[in-house]
mmCIF file of C-alpha atoms and ligand atoms in Angstrom:
data_model
loop_
_atom_site.group_PDB
_atom_site.id
_atom_site.type_symbol
_atom_site.label_atom_id
_atom_site.label_comp_id
_atom_site.label_asym_id
_atom_site.label_seq_id
_atom_site.Cartn_x
_atom_site.Cartn_y
_atom_site.Cartn_z
ATOM 1 C CA MET A 1 68.752 83.920 46.498
ATOM 2 C CA LEU A 2 67.111 86.544 44.284
ATOM 3 C CA LYS A 3 69.004 88.702 41.834
ATOM 4 C CA VAL A 4 67.274 91.455 39.879
ATOM 5 C CA LYS A 5 69.467 92.886 37.162
ATOM 6 C CA ASN A 6 68.734 96.012 35.100
ATOM 7 C CA ILE A 7 65.020 95.436 34.730
ATOM 8 C CA ASN A 8 62.892 97.867 32.773
ATOM 9 C CA VAL A 9 59.116 97.581 33.038
ATOM 10 C CA SER A 10 56.400 99.515 31.196
ATOM 11 C CA TYR A 11 52.637 99.707 31.149
ATOM 12 C CA GLY A 12 51.979 100.084 27.420
ATOM 13 C CA SER A 13 54.158 102.976 26.280
ATOM 14 C CA VAL A 14 54.650 104.387 29.786
ATOM 15 C CA LYS A 15 57.921 103.278 31.299
ATOM 16 C CA ILE A 16 57.718 102.777 35.077
ATOM 17 C CA LEU A 17 60.911 100.954 36.159
ATOM 18 C CA TRP A 18 64.301 102.077 34.909
ATOM 19 C CA GLU A 19 67.319 99.741 35.155
ATOM 20 C CA VAL A 20 66.333 98.466 38.593
ATOM 21 C CA ASN A 21 68.961 96.375 40.377
ATOM 22 C CA PHE A 22 68.762 94.705 43.741
ATOM 23 C CA HIS A 23 69.422 91.396 45.412
ATOM 24 C CA ILE A 24 68.199 89.399 48.388
ATOM 25 C CA ASP A 25 70.345 86.876 50.204
ATOM 26 C CA GLU A 26 68.823 83.845 51.834
ATOM 27 C CA GLY A 27 67.672 84.592 55.387
ATOM 28 C CA GLU A 28 67.496 88.350 54.975
ATOM 29 C CA ILE A 29 64.670 90.793 55.550
ATOM 30 C CA ILE A 30 64.890 93.445 52.824
ATOM 31 C CA THR A 31 62.816 96.617 52.621
ATOM 32 C CA ILE A 32 61.949 98.695 49.587
ATOM 33 C CA ILE A 33 60.745 102.158 50.503
ATOM 34 C CA GLY A 34 59.613 104.985 48.269
ATOM 35 C CA PRO A 35 56.802 107.486 47.727
ATOM 36 C CA ASN A 36 53.374 106.700 46.237
ATOM 37 C CA GLY A 37 53.629 105.883 42.562
ATOM 38 C CA ALA A 38 57.384 105.149 42.660
ATOM 39 C CA GLY A 39 56.859 101.669 41.243
ATOM 40 C CA LYS A 40 57.087 99.454 44.327
ATOM 41 C CA THR A 41 54.015 97.378 43.500
ATOM 42 C CA THR A 42 55.200 97.221 39.892
ATOM 43 C CA ILE A 43 58.413 95.592 41.158
ATOM 44 C CA VAL A 44 56.600 92.944 43.194
ATOM 45 C CA LYS A 45 54.192 92.175 40.341
ATOM 46 C CA THR A 46 57.172 91.707 38.060
ATOM 47 C CA LEU A 47 58.832 89.356 40.571
ATOM 48 C CA MET A 48 55.620 87.281 40.602
ATOM 49 C CA GLY A 49 55.505 87.084 36.788
ATOM 50 C CA LEU A 50 52.359 89.218 36.588
ATOM 51 C CA LEU A 51 54.286 91.761 34.506
ATOM 52 C CA LYS A 52 57.166 90.991 32.154
ATOM 53 C CA PRO A 53 60.234 93.221 31.999
ATOM 54 C CA THR A 54 61.031 94.663 28.561
ATOM 55 C CA SER A 55 64.674 94.000 29.382
ATOM 56 C CA GLY A 56 66.801 92.787 32.261
ATOM 57 C CA THR A 57 66.831 89.553 34.207
ATOM 58 C CA ILE A 58 65.516 88.086 37.451
ATOM 59 C CA GLN A 59 67.222 85.026 38.872
ATOM 60 C CA LEU A 60 66.048 82.823 41.724
ATOM 61 C CA ASN A 61 68.887 80.657 43.036
ATOM 62 C CA GLY A 62 70.653 81.156 39.717
ATOM 63 C CA ASN A 63 67.680 80.220 37.520
ATOM 64 C CA PRO A 64 66.010 82.852 35.329
ATOM 65 C CA ILE A 65 62.355 83.441 36.286
ATOM 66 C CA HIS A 66 61.518 86.699 34.471
ATOM 67 C CA GLN A 67 59.727 84.825 31.679
ATOM 68 C CA ALA A 68 58.134 82.199 33.929
ATOM 69 C CA PRO A 69 54.383 82.042 34.572
ATOM 70 C CA THR A 70 53.163 82.988 38.043
ATOM 71 C CA HIS A 71 52.154 79.457 39.077
ATOM 72 C CA GLN A 72 55.690 78.278 38.330
ATOM 73 C CA ILE A 73 57.179 81.121 40.384
ATOM 74 C CA VAL A 74 54.922 80.186 43.322
ATOM 75 C CA LYS A 75 56.026 76.567 42.926
ATOM 76 C CA ASP A 76 59.654 77.724 42.900
ATOM 77 C CA GLY A 77 59.100 79.235 46.352
ATOM 78 C CA ILE A 78 57.984 82.879 46.078
ATOM 79 C CA ALA A 79 54.647 84.073 47.493
ATOM 80 C CA LEU A 80 53.060 87.515 47.533
ATOM 81 C CA VAL A 81 50.823 89.060 50.163
ATOM 82 C CA PRO A 82 49.348 91.704 47.868
ATOM 83 C CA GLU A 83 48.703 95.364 48.554
ATOM 84 C CA GLY A 84 45.086 95.717 49.717
ATOM 85 C CA ARG A 85 45.038 92.011 50.755
ATOM 86 C CA GLU A 86 42.781 90.833 47.893
ATOM 87 C CA LEU A 87 40.942 88.258 49.979
ATOM 88 C CA PHE A 88 37.771 86.553 48.797
ATOM 89 C CA PRO A 89 35.318 88.312 51.141
ATOM 90 C CA LYS A 90 32.389 85.908 50.708
ATOM 91 C CA MET A 91 34.524 82.837 51.262
ATOM 92 C CA THR A 92 35.389 81.519 54.722
ATOM 93 C CA ILE A 93 38.797 81.784 56.326
ATOM 94 C CA MET A 94 39.419 78.113 55.569
ATOM 95 C CA GLU A 95 38.419 78.531 51.920
ATOM 96 C CA ASN A 96 40.695 81.548 51.574
ATOM 97 C CA LEU A 97 43.568 79.511 53.009
ATOM 98 C CA GLN A 98 42.842 76.662 50.618
ATOM 99 C CA MET A 99 43.058 79.117 47.719
ATOM 100 C CA GLY A 100 46.662 79.746 48.728
ATOM 101 C CA ALA A 101 47.521 76.082 48.941
ATOM 102 C CA TYR A 102 47.060 74.987 45.364
ATOM 103 C CA THR A 103 50.661 73.988 44.886
ATOM 104 C CA SER A 104 51.310 72.524 48.281
ATOM 105 C CA GLY A 105 51.338 68.758 48.706
ATOM 106 C CA ASP A 106 51.497 68.610 52.465
ATOM 107 C CA ARG A 107 48.410 70.661 53.226
ATOM 108 C CA GLU A 108 47.674 69.327 56.726
ATOM 109 C CA ASN A 109 51.113 70.149 58.109
ATOM 110 C CA THR A 110 51.062 73.531 56.462
ATOM 111 C CA LEU A 111 47.676 74.346 57.984
ATOM 112 C CA GLU A 112 48.957 73.302 61.389
ATOM 113 C CA TRP A 113 51.969 75.606 61.007
ATOM 114 C CA VAL A 114 49.788 78.519 59.894
ATOM 115 C CA PHE A 115 47.283 78.004 62.725
ATOM 116 C CA ASP A 116 50.164 77.911 65.224
ATOM 117 C CA LEU A 117 51.206 81.332 63.969
ATOM 118 C CA PHE A 118 47.640 82.680 63.837
ATOM 119 C CA PRO A 119 45.496 80.887 66.467
ATOM 120 C CA ARG A 120 42.660 83.356 65.863
ATOM 121 C CA LEU A 121 42.239 82.026 62.327
ATOM 122 C CA GLU A 122 41.798 78.493 63.585
ATOM 123 C CA GLU A 123 39.075 79.607 66.000
ATOM 124 C CA ARG A 124 37.290 81.520 63.234
ATOM 125 C CA GLN A 125 37.840 79.199 60.290
ATOM 126 C CA LYS A 126 34.172 79.158 59.245
ATOM 127 C CA GLN A 127 33.727 82.928 59.425
ATOM 128 C CA SER A 128 33.553 84.720 56.081
ATOM 129 C CA ALA A 129 36.674 86.769 55.398
ATOM 130 C CA GLY A 130 34.768 89.966 54.642
ATOM 131 C CA THR A 131 33.321 90.116 58.166
ATOM 132 C CA MET A 132 36.694 90.110 59.897
ATOM 133 C CA SER A 133 38.405 93.233 61.234
ATOM 134 C CA GLY A 134 41.088 94.905 59.131
ATOM 135 C CA GLY A 135 43.833 93.468 61.311
ATOM 136 C CA GLU A 136 42.396 89.955 61.141
ATOM 137 C CA GLN A 137 42.103 90.281 57.358
ATOM 138 C CA GLN A 138 45.763 91.220 57.107
ATOM 139 C CA MET A 139 46.696 88.163 59.201
ATOM 140 C CA LEU A 140 44.597 86.007 56.875
ATOM 141 C CA ALA A 141 46.291 87.529 53.830
ATOM 142 C CA ILE A 142 49.697 86.650 55.294
ATOM 143 C CA ALA A 143 48.475 83.174 56.280
ATOM 144 C CA ARG A 144 47.167 82.564 52.746
ATOM 145 C CA GLY A 145 50.562 83.575 51.359
ATOM 146 C CA LEU A 146 52.216 81.019 53.629
ATOM 147 C CA MET A 147 50.033 78.155 52.399
ATOM 148 C CA SER A 148 52.323 77.637 49.393
ATOM 149 C CA ARG A 149 55.283 77.178 51.798
ATOM 150 C CA PRO A 150 57.342 80.024 50.322
ATOM 151 C CA LYS A 151 61.079 80.365 50.802
ATOM 152 C CA LEU A 152 60.720 84.054 49.914
ATOM 153 C CA LEU A 153 57.651 85.905 51.164
ATOM 154 C CA ILE A 154 56.901 89.309 49.634
ATOM 155 C CA LEU A 155 54.610 91.634 51.570
ATOM 156 C CA ASP A 156 53.296 94.746 49.809
ATOM 157 C CA GLU A 157 52.366 97.344 52.450
ATOM 158 C CA PRO A 158 51.177 94.878 55.096
ATOM 159 C CA SER A 159 50.712 97.547 57.788
ATOM 160 C CA LEU A 160 48.628 99.926 55.675
ATOM 161 C CA GLY A 161 45.510 101.136 57.464
ATOM 162 C CA LEU A 162 46.176 99.200 60.679
ATOM 163 C CA ALA A 163 46.130 100.538 64.233
ATOM 164 C CA PRO A 164 49.558 100.706 65.939
ATOM 165 C CA ILE A 165 49.008 97.540 67.966
ATOM 166 C CA MET A 166 48.221 95.541 64.791
ATOM 167 C CA VAL A 167 51.191 97.107 63.017
ATOM 168 C CA ASN A 168 53.392 95.774 65.811
ATOM 169 C CA LYS A 169 51.772 92.362 65.438
ATOM 170 C CA VAL A 170 52.470 92.292 61.694
ATOM 171 C CA PHE A 171 56.150 93.097 62.260
ATOM 172 C CA GLU A 172 56.312 90.525 65.069
ATOM 173 C CA ILE A 173 55.005 87.843 62.681
ATOM 174 C CA ILE A 174 57.519 88.893 60.033
ATOM 175 C CA LYS A 175 60.363 88.435 62.527
ATOM 176 C CA ILE A 176 59.052 85.036 63.676
ATOM 177 C CA LEU A 177 58.759 83.839 60.070
ATOM 178 C CA ASN A 178 62.263 85.048 59.350
ATOM 179 C CA SER A 179 63.612 83.196 62.399
ATOM 180 C CA GLN A 180 61.939 80.071 60.993
ATOM 181 C CA GLY A 181 63.945 80.439 57.784
ATOM 182 C CA VAL A 182 61.614 82.456 55.549
ATOM 183 C CA THR A 183 63.378 85.199 53.583
ATOM 184 C CA VAL A 184 61.311 88.390 53.438
ATOM 185 C CA LEU A 185 60.899 91.258 50.995
ATOM 186 C CA LEU A 186 58.939 94.063 52.533
ATOM 187 C CA VAL A 187 57.421 97.057 50.735
ATOM 188 C CA GLU A 188 56.366 99.638 53.288
ATOM 189 C CA GLN A 189 55.276 103.221 53.848
ATOM 190 C CA ASN A 190 55.821 102.656 57.566
ATOM 191 C CA ILE A 191 59.470 103.355 57.028
ATOM 192 C CA HIS A 192 60.656 103.559 60.597
ATOM 193 C CA HIS A 193 59.211 100.169 61.487
ATOM 194 C CA ALA A 194 60.309 98.597 58.225
ATOM 195 C CA LEU A 195 63.915 99.742 58.475
ATOM 196 C CA GLU A 196 64.098 98.690 62.102
ATOM 197 C CA ALA A 197 62.878 95.206 61.200
ATOM 198 C CA SER A 198 65.080 94.694 58.129
ATOM 199 C CA ASN A 199 68.722 93.987 57.401
ATOM 200 C CA ARG A 200 69.064 96.169 54.306
ATOM 201 C CA GLY A 201 66.918 98.543 52.344
ATOM 202 C CA TYR A 202 66.521 100.162 48.945
ATOM 203 C CA VAL A 203 64.952 103.537 48.185
ATOM 204 C CA LEU A 204 62.920 103.642 44.955
ATOM 205 C CA GLU A 205 62.065 107.046 43.493
ATOM 206 C CA THR A 206 60.271 107.544 40.152
ATOM 207 C CA GLY A 207 61.151 104.022 39.104
ATOM 208 C CA ARG A 208 64.838 104.154 39.955
ATOM 209 C CA ILE A 209 66.812 102.832 42.915
ATOM 210 C CA THR A 210 68.350 106.011 44.311
ATOM 211 C CA LEU A 211 69.812 104.762 47.569
ATOM 212 C CA GLU A 212 70.645 101.422 49.138
ATOM 213 C CA GLY A 213 72.337 100.202 52.261
ATOM 214 C CA VAL A 214 72.215 98.620 55.659
ATOM 215 C CA SER A 215 68.905 99.590 57.281
ATOM 216 C CA SER A 216 70.469 101.236 60.329
ATOM 217 C CA GLU A 217 72.516 103.467 58.001
ATOM 218 C CA LEU A 218 69.440 104.346 55.915
ATOM 219 C CA LEU A 219 67.616 105.338 59.102
ATOM 220 C CA ASP A 220 70.483 107.723 59.752
ATOM 221 C CA ASN A 221 70.676 109.043 56.179
ATOM 222 C CA ASN A 222 69.829 112.740 55.806
ATOM 223 C CA HIS A 223 67.770 112.306 52.624
ATOM 224 C CA VAL A 224 65.753 109.454 54.177
ATOM 225 C CA LYS A 225 65.244 111.484 57.357
ATOM 226 C CA GLU A 226 64.015 114.541 55.482
ATOM 227 C CA ALA A 227 61.963 112.890 52.739
ATOM 228 C CA TYR A 228 60.510 109.898 54.588
ATOM 229 C CA LEU A 229 60.763 110.358 58.330
ATOM 230 C CA GLY A 230 59.718 114.015 58.479
ATOM 231 C CA MET A 231 62.807 114.941 60.498
HETATM 232 N N1 LIG B 301 47.837 98.786 35.298
HETATM 233 C C1 LIG B 301 48.446 99.971 35.131
HETATM 234 N N2 LIG B 301 48.365 100.648 33.969
HETATM 235 C C2 LIG B 301 49.009 101.818 33.790
HETATM 236 N N3 LIG B 301 49.775 102.420 34.714
HETATM 237 C C3 LIG B 301 49.887 101.807 35.895
HETATM 238 C C4 LIG B 301 49.241 100.563 36.176
HETATM 239 N N4 LIG B 301 49.526 100.198 37.448
HETATM 240 C C5 LIG B 301 50.314 101.177 37.928
HETATM 241 N N5 LIG B 301 50.546 102.140 37.015
HETATM 242 C C6 LIG B 301 51.380 103.342 37.192
HETATM 243 O O1 LIG B 301 52.692 102.945 37.516
HETATM 244 C C7 LIG B 301 53.277 103.821 38.455
HETATM 245 C C8 LIG B 301 53.815 103.021 39.614
HETATM 246 O O2 LIG B 301 52.713 102.408 40.297
HETATM 247 P P1 LIG B 301 52.924 101.394 41.515
HETATM 248 O O3 LIG B 301 51.600 100.899 41.889
HETATM 249 O O4 LIG B 301 53.971 100.424 41.174
HETATM 250 O O5 LIG B 301 53.488 102.401 42.627
HETATM 251 P P2 LIG B 301 53.751 102.144 44.180
HETATM 252 O O6 LIG B 301 55.146 102.584 44.455
HETATM 253 O O7 LIG B 301 53.373 100.768 44.542
HETATM 254 O O8 LIG B 301 52.745 103.203 44.848
HETATM 255 P P3 LIG B 301 51.888 103.094 46.208
HETATM 256 O O9 LIG B 301 52.848 103.442 47.308
HETATM 257 O O10 LIG B 301 50.860 104.166 46.048
HETATM 258 O O11 LIG B 301 51.319 101.731 46.310
HETATM 259 C C9 LIG B 301 52.188 104.834 38.816
HETATM 260 O O12 LIG B 301 52.422 106.024 38.087
HETATM 261 C C10 LIG B 301 50.918 104.172 38.371
HETATM 262 O O13 LIG B 301 49.951 105.108 37.973
HETATM 263 MG MG1 LIG B 302 51.975 99.970 45.805
#
């Protein structure tokens, strides 16, 4: 579905990503793990067309998208739930959802689907986003991402700052979405949870993919255990 080939990405003269390669097959849940500053968010911004690689290619179902504008990439079926959620705090839940729907024709059905997944949002649709709890805000951020009916949903640290029960809820939603046919790319610091939920994973360190494999094998890998699981 998605094929990232030898991408290099810089901010000005500072090179952040070095010859990054990975792929996502349709139906998979893929995790990218790595320490702070490794370049994980830089990868997802590049996938969304918010940054352009200096070289390398990104293909979605065989079509190049690395030069495409973000709105086209959203239309092509990729959505991002950004790090830090980036909601519009003064707008209501409904207005935030509508902001995610700008490409979607069938808005009513999509809203129904999203409210089925997140009944709390339907009950609270007139509440302003900034007054919701952290967990509710994360659910809204995911719901907004779904409003464009993505085939590939990218979540950048969705469990950050959440209590364990909400973390479980986030991963539960990810699994439900995946069972409904949504392919998922997950960037997480909550490595144990993320690797348990995913099919395969990649380790990104100082802008380079240093390890990749089936998630259960990564969980058992000595470097991953020592560097990321504190074992
Ligand atoms: N707009 C920017 N201008 C210059 N440098 C940037 C910019 N955004 C990020 N960087 C740098 O790029 C590097 C990678 O940042 P990035 O946000 O991709 O890391 P990350 O893996 O997502 O980290 P975290 O786990 O903390 O979210 C960092 O050294 C960061 O300082
Ligand atoms: Mg980040």
